[in-house]
CSV table of C-alpha atoms in Angstrom, one decimal:
chain,number,residue,atom,x,y,z
A,227,UNK,CA,17.2,1.8,4.5
A,228,UNK,CA,18.1,-0.4,7.4
A,229,UNK,CA,19.6,-3.7,6.4
A,230,UNK,CA,19.2,-7.0,8.1
A,231,UNK,CA,22.3,-8.6,9.6
A,232,UNK,CA,24.2,-10.5,7.0
A,233,UNK,CA,26.0,-12.9,9.3
A,234,UNK,CA,23.2,-15.4,8.9
A,235,UNK,CA,23.1,-19.1,8.1
A,236,UNK,CA,22.8,-19.7,4.3
A,237,UNK,CA,22.6,-22.6,2.0
A,238,UNK,CA,25.9,-24.1,1.0
A,239,UNK,CA,27.8,-22.7,-2.0
A,240,UNK,CA,27.4,-26.0,-3.8
A,241,UNK,CA,23.6,-25.9,-3.3
A,242,UNK,CA,23.6,-22.3,-4.5
A,243,UNK,CA,25.5,-23.2,-7.6
A,244,UNK,CA,22.8,-25.8,-8.5
A,245,UNK,CA,20.1,-23.2,-8.0
A,246,UNK,CA,21.8,-20.6,-10.1
A,247,UNK,CA,22.9,-22.9,-13.0
A,248,UNK,CA,20.4,-22.6,-15.8
A,249,UNK,CA,22.4,-24.5,-18.4
A,250,UNK,CA,20.1,-27.6,-18.3
A,251,UNK,CA,17.0,-25.4,-18.7
A,252,UNK,CA,18.7,-23.7,-21.7
A,253,UNK,CA,19.5,-27.0,-23.3
A,254,UNK,CA,16.0,-28.2,-22.7
A,255,UNK,CA,14.4,-25.1,-24.3
A,256,UNK,CA,16.7,-25.5,-27.3
A,257,UNK,CA,15.8,-29.2,-27.7
A,258,UNK,CA,12.1,-28.3,-27.6
A,259,UNK,CA,12.5,-25.7,-30.4
A,260,UNK,CA,14.5,-28.1,-32.5
A,261,UNK,CA,11.9,-30.9,-32.0
A,262,UNK,CA,9.1,-28.5,-33.0
A,263,UNK,CA,10.9,-27.7,-36.2
A,264,UNK,CA,11.4,-31.4,-37.0
A,265,UNK,CA,7.7,-32.0,-36.3
A,266,UNK,CA,6.7,-29.5,-38.9
A,267,UNK,CA,6.4,-26.1,-37.2
A,268,UNK,CA,7.2,-23.1,-39.3
A,269,UNK,CA,8.4,-21.3,-36.1
A,270,UNK,CA,8.6,-22.0,-32.4
A,271,UNK,CA,9.8,-20.6,-29.1
A,272,UNK,CA,10.3,-22.3,-25.8
A,273,UNK,CA,10.3,-20.9,-22.2
A,274,UNK,CA,11.7,-22.7,-19.2
A,275,UNK,CA,10.7,-21.2,-15.8
A,276,UNK,CA,12.5,-21.9,-12.5
A,277,UNK,CA,10.7,-21.2,-9.2
A,278,UNK,CA,12.2,-21.8,-5.8
A,279,UNK,CA,10.6,-20.4,-2.6
A,280,UNK,CA,10.7,-20.9,1.1
A,281,UNK,CA,8.7,-19.1,3.8
A,282,UNK,CA,8.1,-19.1,7.5
A,283,UNK,CA,5.0,-17.8,9.3
A,284,UNK,CA,5.1,-17.1,13.1
A,285,UNK,CA,2.4,-16.1,15.6
A,286,UNK,CA,2.8,-15.5,19.3
A,287,UNK,CA,6.5,-16.3,19.3
A,288,UNK,CA,6.1,-19.7,17.7
A,289,UNK,CA,6.5,-21.0,14.1
A,290,UNK,CA,3.1,-21.7,12.7
A,291,UNK,CA,4.1,-22.8,9.2
A,292,UNK,CA,7.3,-23.4,7.3
A,293,UNK,CA,7.3,-24.5,3.7
A,294,UNK,CA,9.6,-24.8,0.7
A,295,UNK,CA,8.8,-25.5,-2.9
A,296,UNK,CA,10.8,-25.7,-6.1
A,297,UNK,CA,10.2,-26.7,-9.6
A,298,UNK,CA,11.2,-26.2,-13.2
A,299,UNK,CA,8.4,-25.9,-15.9
A,300,UNK,CA,8.7,-25.6,-19.6
A,301,UNK,CA,6.3,-24.3,-22.3
A,302,UNK,CA,6.5,-24.6,-26.0
A,303,UNK,CA,4.7,-22.3,-28.5
A,304,UNK,CA,4.6,-23.4,-32.1
A,305,UNK,CA,3.3,-21.7,-35.3
A,306,UNK,CA,2.1,-23.5,-38.4
A,307,UNK,CA,1.3,-20.7,-40.9
A,308,UNK,CA,-1.0,-18.3,-39.0
A,309,UNK,CA,-2.1,-20.9,-36.5
A,310,UNK,CA,-0.6,-21.2,-33.0
A,311,UNK,CA,-0.6,-23.6,-30.1
A,312,UNK,CA,1.0,-23.5,-26.6
A,313,UNK,CA,1.7,-26.6,-24.5
A,314,UNK,CA,3.5,-27.0,-21.2
A,315,UNK,CA,4.9,-29.7,-19.0
A,316,UNK,CA,7.2,-30.4,-16.0
A,317,UNK,CA,8.0,-33.9,-17.2
A,318,UNK,CA,10.7,-34.1,-19.8
A,319,UNK,CA,12.0,-37.6,-19.2
A,320,UNK,CA,12.6,-40.1,-21.9
A,321,UNK,CA,11.1,-39.0,-25.3
A,322,UNK,CA,8.8,-36.5,-23.7
A,323,UNK,CA,10.4,-33.6,-25.6
A,324,UNK,CA,9.6,-35.2,-29.0
A,325,UNK,CA,6.1,-36.1,-28.0
A,326,UNK,CA,5.4,-32.6,-26.6
A,327,UNK,CA,6.6,-31.0,-29.8
A,328,UNK,CA,4.5,-33.3,-32.0
A,329,UNK,CA,1.4,-32.7,-29.9
A,330,UNK,CA,1.9,-28.9,-30.1
A,331,UNK,CA,2.2,-29.0,-33.9
A,332,UNK,CA,-0.8,-31.2,-34.2
A,333,UNK,CA,-2.8,-28.8,-32.1
A,334,UNK,CA,-1.6,-25.8,-34.1
A,335,UNK,CA,-2.7,-27.4,-37.4
A,336,UNK,CA,-6.4,-27.4,-36.2
A,337,UNK,CA,-6.3,-24.1,-34.3
A,338,UNK,CA,-8.1,-21.1,-35.8
A,339,UNK,CA,-6.3,-18.8,-38.1
A,340,UNK,CA,-5.0,-15.7,-36.3
A,341,UNK,CA,-3.3,-13.2,-38.7
A,342,UNK,CA,-1.6,-11.4,-35.8
A,343,UNK,CA,0.4,-14.3,-34.3
A,344,UNK,CA,4.1,-14.7,-35.0
A,345,UNK,CA,7.5,-14.4,-33.4
A,346,UNK,CA,9.2,-11.0,-32.9
A,347,UNK,CA,11.0,-9.4,-35.8
A,348,UNK,CA,14.7,-10.4,-35.4
A,349,UNK,CA,15.8,-6.8,-35.8
A,350,UNK,CA,14.0,-6.0,-32.5
A,351,UNK,CA,15.6,-8.8,-30.4
A,352,UNK,CA,17.8,-8.0,-27.5
A,353,UNK,CA,21.5,-8.3,-28.1
A,354,UNK,CA,22.9,-6.6,-24.9
A,355,UNK,CA,22.2,-8.0,-21.5
A,356,UNK,CA,23.4,-5.6,-18.9
A,357,UNK,CA,24.0,-6.8,-15.4
A,358,UNK,CA,21.0,-5.5,-13.3
A,359,UNK,CA,22.3,-7.1,-10.0
A,360,UNK,CA,19.1,-9.1,-9.4
A,361,UNK,CA,20.6,-12.1,-7.7
A,362,UNK,CA,21.6,-12.2,-4.1
A,363,UNK,CA,24.1,-15.1,-3.8
A,364,UNK,CA,23.4,-15.6,-0.1
A,365,UNK,CA,20.2,-17.7,0.1
A,366,UNK,CA,18.9,-17.5,3.7
A,367,UNK,CA,18.3,-20.8,5.5
A,368,UNK,CA,15.1,-21.5,7.3
A,369,UNK,CA,16.6,-20.5,10.7
A,370,UNK,CA,17.4,-17.1,9.4
A,371,UNK,CA,13.8,-16.6,8.1
A,372,UNK,CA,12.5,-17.7,11.5
A,373,UNK,CA,14.7,-15.1,13.1
A,374,UNK,CA,13.5,-12.3,10.9
A,375,UNK,CA,9.8,-13.2,11.3
A,376,UNK,CA,10.1,-13.5,15.1
A,377,UNK,CA,12.0,-10.2,15.4
A,378,UNK,CA,9.3,-8.4,13.3
A,379,UNK,CA,6.5,-9.8,15.5
A,380,UNK,CA,8.3,-8.9,18.7
A,381,UNK,CA,8.7,-5.3,17.5
A,382,UNK,CA,5.1,-5.1,16.6
A,383,UNK,CA,4.0,-6.4,20.0
A,384,UNK,CA,6.3,-4.0,21.8
A,385,UNK,CA,4.3,-1.0,20.5
A,386,UNK,CA,2.1,0.5,23.2
A,387,UNK,CA,-1.6,-0.1,22.3
A,388,UNK,CA,-1.0,-3.3,20.3
A,389,UNK,CA,-3.0,-6.1,22.0
A,390,UNK,CA,-2.1,-9.1,19.9
A,391,UNK,CA,-0.2,-10.3,16.9
A,392,UNK,CA,-1.7,-10.9,13.5
A,393,UNK,CA,1.3,-12.9,12.6
A,394,UNK,CA,4.6,-12.2,10.9
A,395,UNK,CA,6.4,-13.9,8.0
A,396,UNK,CA,9.7,-14.0,6.2
A,397,UNK,CA,10.3,-15.4,2.8
A,398,UNK,CA,13.0,-15.9,0.1
A,399,UNK,CA,12.9,-17.3,-3.4
A,400,UNK,CA,14.6,-17.4,-6.8
A,401,UNK,CA,12.8,-17.1,-10.0
A,402,UNK,CA,14.0,-17.1,-13.6
A,403,UNK,CA,13.3,-17.7,-17.2
A,404,UNK,CA,15.1,-19.1,-20.2
A,405,UNK,CA,13.8,-18.1,-23.7
A,406,UNK,CA,14.9,-19.8,-26.9
A,407,UNK,CA,13.4,-19.0,-30.3
A,408,UNK,CA,13.7,-20.5,-33.8
A,409,UNK,CA,14.9,-17.2,-35.0
A,410,UNK,CA,18.1,-17.6,-33.0
A,411,UNK,CA,17.4,-15.7,-29.8
A,412,UNK,CA,18.7,-17.2,-26.6
A,413,UNK,CA,18.4,-15.3,-23.3
A,414,UNK,CA,18.0,-16.0,-19.6
A,415,UNK,CA,17.8,-14.3,-16.3
A,416,UNK,CA,17.5,-15.2,-12.6
A,417,UNK,CA,16.4,-13.0,-9.8
A,418,UNK,CA,16.2,-13.5,-6.1
A,419,UNK,CA,13.4,-12.1,-3.9
A,420,UNK,CA,13.3,-11.7,-0.1
A,421,UNK,CA,10.6,-10.3,2.1
A,422,UNK,CA,9.4,-9.6,5.7
A,423,UNK,CA,5.9,-8.7,6.8
A,424,UNK,CA,4.1,-8.2,10.0
A,425,UNK,CA,0.5,-7.6,11.1
A,426,UNK,CA,-0.6,-6.1,14.4
A,427,UNK,CA,-4.0,-5.9,16.1
A,428,UNK,CA,-5.2,-3.3,18.6
A,429,UNK,CA,-8.4,-3.2,20.7
A,430,UNK,CA,-10.8,-6.0,21.6
A,431,UNK,CA,-13.9,-7.5,20.2
A,432,UNK,CA,-15.8,-5.3,17.7
A,433,UNK,CA,-13.3,-2.5,18.5
A,434,UNK,CA,-10.4,-4.3,17.0
A,435,UNK,CA,-8.2,-2.7,14.3
A,436,UNK,CA,-5.4,-4.2,12.3
A,437,UNK,CA,-2.7,-2.9,10.0
A,438,UNK,CA,0.5,-4.2,8.5
A,439,UNK,CA,3.8,-3.3,6.9
A,440,UNK,CA,6.2,-5.2,4.7
A,441,UNK,CA,9.4,-5.0,2.9
A,442,UNK,CA,10.6,-6.8,-0.2
A,443,UNK,CA,13.7,-6.7,-2.4
A,444,UNK,CA,16.0,-8.9,-4.5
A,445,UNK,CA,18.8,-8.4,-2.0
A,446,UNK,CA,18.7,-8.9,1.7
A,447,UNK,CA,20.8,-5.7,2.1
A,448,UNK,CA,18.0,-3.6,0.6
A,449,UNK,CA,15.3,-4.9,3.0
A,450,UNK,CA,14.1,-2.7,5.8
A,451,UNK,CA,15.0,-4.3,9.1
A,452,UNK,CA,12.6,-6.8,10.8
A,453,UNK,CA,12.4,-4.4,13.8
A,454,UNK,CA,11.4,-1.5,11.5
A,455,UNK,CA,8.7,-3.5,9.8
A,456,UNK,CA,7.2,-4.7,13.0
A,457,UNK,CA,7.3,-1.4,14.7
A,458,UNK,CA,5.7,0.3,11.7
A,459,UNK,CA,2.9,-2.3,11.6
A,460,UNK,CA,2.2,-1.7,15.3
A,461,UNK,CA,2.3,2.1,15.0
A,462,UNK,CA,0.0,2.0,12.0
A,463,UNK,CA,-2.4,-0.2,13.9
A,464,UNK,CA,-2.6,1.9,17.0
A,465,UNK,CA,-3.2,5.1,15.0
A,466,UNK,CA,-6.3,3.4,13.5
A,467,UNK,CA,-7.9,2.9,17.0
A,468,UNK,CA,-11.4,4.2,17.6
A,469,UNK,CA,-12.2,5.3,14.1
A,470,UNK,CA,-15.1,7.6,13.4
A,471,UNK,CA,-17.5,7.9,10.5
A,472,UNK,CA,-18.0,11.0,8.5
A,473,UNK,CA,-20.9,12.6,6.6
A,474,UNK,CA,-21.1,12.3,2.8
A,475,UNK,CA,-19.2,15.2,1.2
A,476,UNK,CA,-17.0,16.3,-1.7
A,477,UNK,CA,-13.5,17.0,-0.5
A,478,UNK,CA,-9.8,16.8,-1.6
A,479,UNK,CA,-8.5,13.3,-1.1
A,480,UNK,CA,-4.8,12.6,-0.4
A,481,UNK,CA,-3.4,9.1,-1.1
A,482,UNK,CA,-0.6,7.8,1.2
A,483,UNK,CA,2.3,6.4,-0.8
A,484,UNK,CA,1.3,2.9,0.1
A,485,UNK,CA,-1.9,3.2,-1.9
A,486,UNK,CA,-1.0,6.0,-4.4
A,487,UNK,CA,0.6,3.5,-6.7
A,488,UNK,CA,-2.9,2.1,-7.4
A,489,UNK,CA,-3.6,5.3,-9.4
A,490,UNK,CA,-0.6,4.6,-11.6
A,491,UNK,CA,-2.0,1.0,-11.9
A,492,UNK,CA,-5.3,2.3,-13.3
A,493,UNK,CA,-3.4,4.3,-15.9
A,494,UNK,CA,-1.3,1.4,-17.0
A,495,UNK,CA,-4.3,-1.0,-17.0
A,496,UNK,CA,-6.1,1.3,-19.4
A,497,UNK,CA,-3.2,1.6,-21.8
A,498,UNK,CA,-2.6,-2.2,-22.1
A,499,UNK,CA,-2.5,-3.0,-25.8
A,500,UNK,CA,-4.9,-5.9,-25.4
A,501,UNK,CA,-7.6,-3.6,-24.0
A,502,UNK,CA,-6.9,-1.0,-26.7
A,503,UNK,CA,-7.2,-3.7,-29.5
A,504,UNK,CA,-10.5,-4.9,-28.0
A,505,UNK,CA,-11.7,-1.3,-27.6
A,506,UNK,CA,-12.5,-2.0,-24.0
A,507,UNK,CA,-10.5,0.9,-22.5
A,508,UNK,CA,-11.8,4.4,-21.6
A,509,UNK,CA,-8.4,5.7,-22.9
A,510,UNK,CA,-8.7,4.0,-26.4
A,511,UNK,CA,-8.9,7.3,-28.2
A,512,UNK,CA,-6.5,9.3,-26.0
A,513,UNK,CA,-3.0,8.6,-27.3
A,514,UNK,CA,-1.0,11.8,-27.6
A,515,UNK,CA,-3.5,13.8,-25.5
A,516,UNK,CA,-2.9,15.9,-22.4
A,517,UNK,CA,-4.6,13.9,-19.6
A,518,UNK,CA,-2.6,15.2,-16.7
A,519,UNK,CA,-0.9,18.4,-15.5
A,520,UNK,CA,2.4,19.2,-17.2
A,521,UNK,CA,4.5,18.2,-14.2
A,522,UNK,CA,3.2,14.6,-14.4
A,523,UNK,CA,5.5,11.8,-15.6
A,524,UNK,CA,4.9,8.1,-15.3
A,525,UNK,CA,8.0,6.0,-16.0
A,526,UNK,CA,8.3,2.3,-16.7
A,527,UNK,CA,11.9,1.2,-16.2
A,528,UNK,CA,12.7,-2.5,-16.7
A,529,UNK,CA,16.5,-1.8,-16.5
A,530,UNK,CA,16.5,-0.4,-12.9
A,531,UNK,CA,19.3,-2.1,-11.0
A,532,UNK,CA,18.0,-4.4,-8.2
A,533,UNK,CA,14.4,-3.6,-9.3
A,534,UNK,CA,11.6,-6.0,-8.2
A,535,UNK,CA,10.5,-6.4,-11.8
A,536,UNK,CA,13.7,-5.8,-13.8
A,537,UNK,CA,14.8,-7.8,-16.8
A,538,UNK,CA,16.8,-7.2,-20.0
A,539,UNK,CA,14.4,-8.7,-22.5
A,540,UNK,CA,10.7,-9.4,-22.7
A,541,UNK,CA,8.9,-12.7,-23.1
A,542,UNK,CA,9.4,-12.6,-26.9
A,543,UNK,CA,13.1,-11.7,-26.7
A,544,UNK,CA,12.6,-8.1,-27.6
A,545,UNK,CA,15.0,-5.6,-26.1
A,546,UNK,CA,13.4,-3.5,-23.3
A,547,UNK,CA,14.1,0.1,-22.4
A,548,UNK,CA,13.1,2.8,-19.9
A,549,UNK,CA,10.1,4.7,-21.2
A,550,UNK,CA,7.9,7.6,-20.1
A,551,UNK,CA,4.3,6.3,-20.5
A,552,UNK,CA,3.1,9.8,-19.6
A,553,UNK,CA,5.4,12.7,-20.3
A,554,UNK,CA,4.6,16.3,-19.3
A,555,UNK,CA,1.0,15.1,-18.8
A,556,UNK,CA,0.7,13.6,-22.3
A,557,UNK,CA,-0.1,9.9,-22.8
A,558,UNK,CA,2.7,8.8,-25.1
A,559,UNK,CA,2.3,5.1,-25.8
A,560,UNK,CA,0.4,1.8,-25.3
A,561,UNK,CA,1.9,-1.3,-23.7
A,562,UNK,CA,2.4,-3.7,-26.6
A,563,UNK,CA,3.6,-7.2,-27.4
A,564,UNK,CA,4.1,-8.3,-31.0
A,565,UNK,CA,0.5,-9.6,-31.6
A,566,UNK,CA,-1.3,-6.5,-30.2
A,567,UNK,CA,1.2,-4.2,-32.0
A,568,UNK,CA,0.4,-5.9,-35.3
A,569,UNK,CA,-3.3,-5.7,-34.6
A,570,UNK,CA,-3.0,-1.9,-34.0
A,571,UNK,CA,-0.6,-1.3,-36.9
A,572,UNK,CA,2.2,-0.4,-34.5
A,573,UNK,CA,5.6,-1.9,-33.3
A,574,UNK,CA,5.9,-3.8,-30.1
A,575,UNK,CA,7.1,-1.7,-27.1
A,576,UNK,CA,8.9,-4.7,-25.5
A,577,UNK,CA,6.2,-5.4,-22.9
A,578,UNK,CA,5.4,-9.1,-23.6
A,579,UNK,CA,5.0,-11.3,-20.5
A,580,UNK,CA,4.1,-15.0,-20.4
A,581,UNK,CA,3.9,-18.1,-18.4
A,582,UNK,CA,4.7,-21.6,-19.6
A,583,UNK,CA,1.1,-22.4,-20.6
A,584,UNK,CA,0.1,-19.1,-22.2
A,585,UNK,CA,0.9,-17.0,-25.2
A,586,UNK,CA,2.5,-13.6,-24.7
A,587,UNK,CA,0.4,-10.6,-23.5
A,588,UNK,CA,1.4,-7.1,-22.6
A,589,UNK,CA,2.3,-5.9,-19.1
A,590,UNK,CA,4.5,-3.4,-17.2
A,591,UNK,CA,7.8,-3.6,-15.4
A,592,UNK,CA,9.0,-1.2,-12.6
A,593,UNK,CA,6.5,1.7,-12.6
A,594,UNK,CA,6.7,5.0,-10.8
A,595,UNK,CA,5.1,8.4,-10.7
A,596,UNK,CA,7.8,11.0,-10.6
A,597,UNK,CA,8.0,13.1,-7.4
A,598,UNK,CA,6.6,16.6,-7.3
A,599,UNK,CA,8.0,19.7,-5.5
A,600,UNK,CA,5.8,20.1,-2.3
A,601,UNK,CA,6.4,18.0,0.8
A,602,UNK,CA,3.5,15.9,2.0
A,603,UNK,CA,2.9,18.5,4.8
A,604,UNK,CA,2.8,21.3,2.2
A,605,UNK,CA,0.5,19.3,0.0
A,606,UNK,CA,-2.2,19.2,2.6
A,607,UNK,CA,-1.5,22.5,4.4
A,608,UNK,CA,-4.4,24.4,2.7
A,609,UNK,CA,-7.0,21.7,3.0
A,610,UNK,CA,-9.8,22.9,5.3
A,611,UNK,CA,-11.7,19.5,5.2
A,612,UNK,CA,-10.3,16.5,3.5
A,613,UNK,CA,-9.5,12.8,3.7
A,614,UNK,CA,-6.1,11.0,3.9
A,615,UNK,CA,-6.4,7.5,2.5
A,616,UNK,CA,-4.1,4.7,3.9
A,617,UNK,CA,-6.1,1.6,2.8
A,618,UNK,CA,-8.3,0.8,-0.2
A,619,UNK,CA,-10.8,-2.0,-0.2
A,620,UNK,CA,-12.4,-3.7,-3.2
A,621,UNK,CA,-11.8,-3.2,-6.9
A,622,UNK,CA,-14.7,-0.9,-8.0
A,623,UNK,CA,-12.9,0.6,-11.0
A,624,UNK,CA,-14.4,0.2,-14.4
A,625,UNK,CA,-11.7,0.2,-17.1
A,626,UNK,CA,-14.3,0.5,-19.9
A,627,UNK,CA,-16.0,3.7,-18.6
A,628,UNK,CA,-13.4,5.1,-16.2
A,629,UNK,CA,-15.8,5.2,-13.3
A,630,UNK,CA,-13.9,5.0,-9.9
A,631,UNK,CA,-15.4,3.8,-6.6
A,632,UNK,CA,-13.3,2.2,-3.8
A,633,UNK,CA,-14.0,1.4,-0.2
A,634,UNK,CA,-11.4,3.2,2.0
A,635,UNK,CA,-10.1,4.0,5.5
A,636,UNK,CA,-7.6,6.5,6.7
A,637,UNK,CA,-7.7,9.9,8.5
A,638,UNK,CA,-9.6,13.1,8.4
A,639,UNK,CA,-7.8,16.2,7.4
A,640,UNK,CA,-8.8,19.4,9.2
A,641,UNK,CA,-7.2,22.8,8.7
A,642,UNK,CA,-4.2,21.3,7.1
A,643,UNK,CA,-3.6,18.7,9.8
A,644,UNK,CA,-4.1,14.9,9.8
A,645,UNK,CA,-6.4,14.3,12.8
A,646,UNK,CA,-8.6,11.4,13.8
A,647,UNK,CA,-9.0,7.9,12.1
A,648,UNK,CA,-11.9,7.3,9.7
A,649,UNK,CA,-13.3,4.0,8.5
A,650,UNK,CA,-16.1,2.6,6.3
A,651,UNK,CA,-16.2,5.2,3.6
A,652,UNK,CA,-16.3,5.1,-0.1
A,653,UNK,CA,-14.3,7.4,-2.4
A,654,UNK,CA,-15.8,8.0,-5.9
A,655,UNK,CA,-15.2,9.9,-9.0
A,656,UNK,CA,-14.0,9.5,-12.6
A,657,UNK,CA,-10.5,8.6,-13.7
A,658,UNK,CA,-10.4,11.5,-16.2
A,659,UNK,CA,-11.0,14.0,-13.4
A,660,UNK,CA,-8.6,12.1,-11.1
A,661,UNK,CA,-5.8,12.2,-13.6
A,662,UNK,CA,-6.4,15.9,-14.4
A,663,UNK,CA,-6.1,17.0,-10.8
A,664,UNK,CA,-3.3,14.7,-9.7
A,665,UNK,CA,-0.6,16.5,-7.6
A,666,UNK,CA,2.4,14.5,-6.4
A,667,UNK,CA,4.5,15.3,-3.3
A,668,UNK,CA,8.2,15.0,-3.0
A,669,UNK,CA,8.4,11.8,-0.9
A,670,UNK,CA,8.9,9.1,-3.7
A,671,UNK,CA,10.6,5.9,-2.5
A,672,UNK,CA,11.2,2.7,-4.4
A,673,UNK,CA,9.7,0.0,-2.3
A,674,UNK,CA,7.2,-1.8,-4.5
A,675,UNK,CA,6.6,-2.9,-8.1
A,676,UNK,CA,4.6,0.3,-8.6
A,677,UNK,CA,5.9,3.4,-6.6
A,678,UNK,CA,4.4,6.8,-6.1
A,679,UNK,CA,4.8,9.6,-3.7
A,680,UNK,CA,1.9,11.1,-1.6
A,681,UNK,CA,-0.7,12.2,-4.2
A,682,UNK,CA,-3.5,14.8,-3.8
A,683,UNK,CA,-6.7,14.6,-5.9
A,684,UNK,CA,-9.3,17.3,-5.8
A,685,UNK,CA,-13.1,17.0,-5.4
A,686,UNK,CA,-13.7,13.3,-4.9
A,687,UNK,CA,-17.0,12.3,-3.4
A,688,UNK,CA,-16.6,10.7,0.0
A,689,UNK,CA,-19.5,8.4,0.8
A,690,UNK,CA,-20.1,8.2,4.6
A,691,UNK,CA,-23.1,7.9,6.8
């Protein structure tokens, strides 16, 4: 990957130290838990969340918007028997900690009984916290973000065929969490995030087309360069010019890596423990079954160094690990937090997520579909007539039935070659059939929270004119 220049203005080291120091948040979370126990809670946990972000948006060579926000928020979960309550605040002045704890305990005492609530089993709590290198110590100043955004926009406008800018932006932020439980767990993490995006427009009037590209990473050194992002946005836009419509047909559909990750998302959404417990997933009876070809593996890796969603413990303090959610085509697990695991008679998989005002619920970390053997060119070489998808529109996927229908645009495939642009079509099928025919190419890159190579699916219905 191309890196952005590092010789850029940054915040002062002293300012950085303040941003990176979570000791006050840790002390606050501990005081909340102690106050909850004094107020009569049988068990409690507290989360303190830090969020700091700054961003710049430019258009036509000028800064349109520049903003910065920062804040620390805390949430307290208390349990009285099998009753639970969650409260949150960003005001902890004076005796606010004591009052918050007393209010939470009072709420829990009148909450409905839930036999599945409770803190994590202490035997499951994380004890090792490996360094995942999630924090870039150089926080870019506003002037550096402006430079990145302006450079990306200039590169987009320099592409022949681009008629105007759709804007460009650059952002940076720091987010982190402290978790303290009454069972003795105390953990924290901080991660930085930086990003650059650009949108370009080609054509005029009703013939206008637009496309975009972006890059994001915890460290500036892992970003694609602003010039690359802008040029890519411009080139993508120009390729979309003068799209055609096609007749309704049933053809192989090939998903560009930028959208192929959505297929992985549908798998993971359907194996979320909350959906399984409610019996609202079309995969509710499919654990341990062969749903994909034997070369298919879908991995969730919370411990990837410099990963966008990496962390060493979940929102209940449970140790996390790299897992194959689908291994050799077989569905191997649900995504579980402690409550859904108890409801299903299983053990948590360490997938609890939460905000300050919510109780834990299951969710994934860094997901990817493992690469296959054929190159993208080889993957489409035998397609006589087909469709190459670059953008998906809408969310017409039914997680209860598995029915799949999405608006799409992309390019027509003819005799193994990507040819002219196509817009205003619908691709439809059923996720069982999509999973069964999934063929990944060899071009996997780790750019997003969900990553996949180019993927080919057989026999989807293309709804055209």
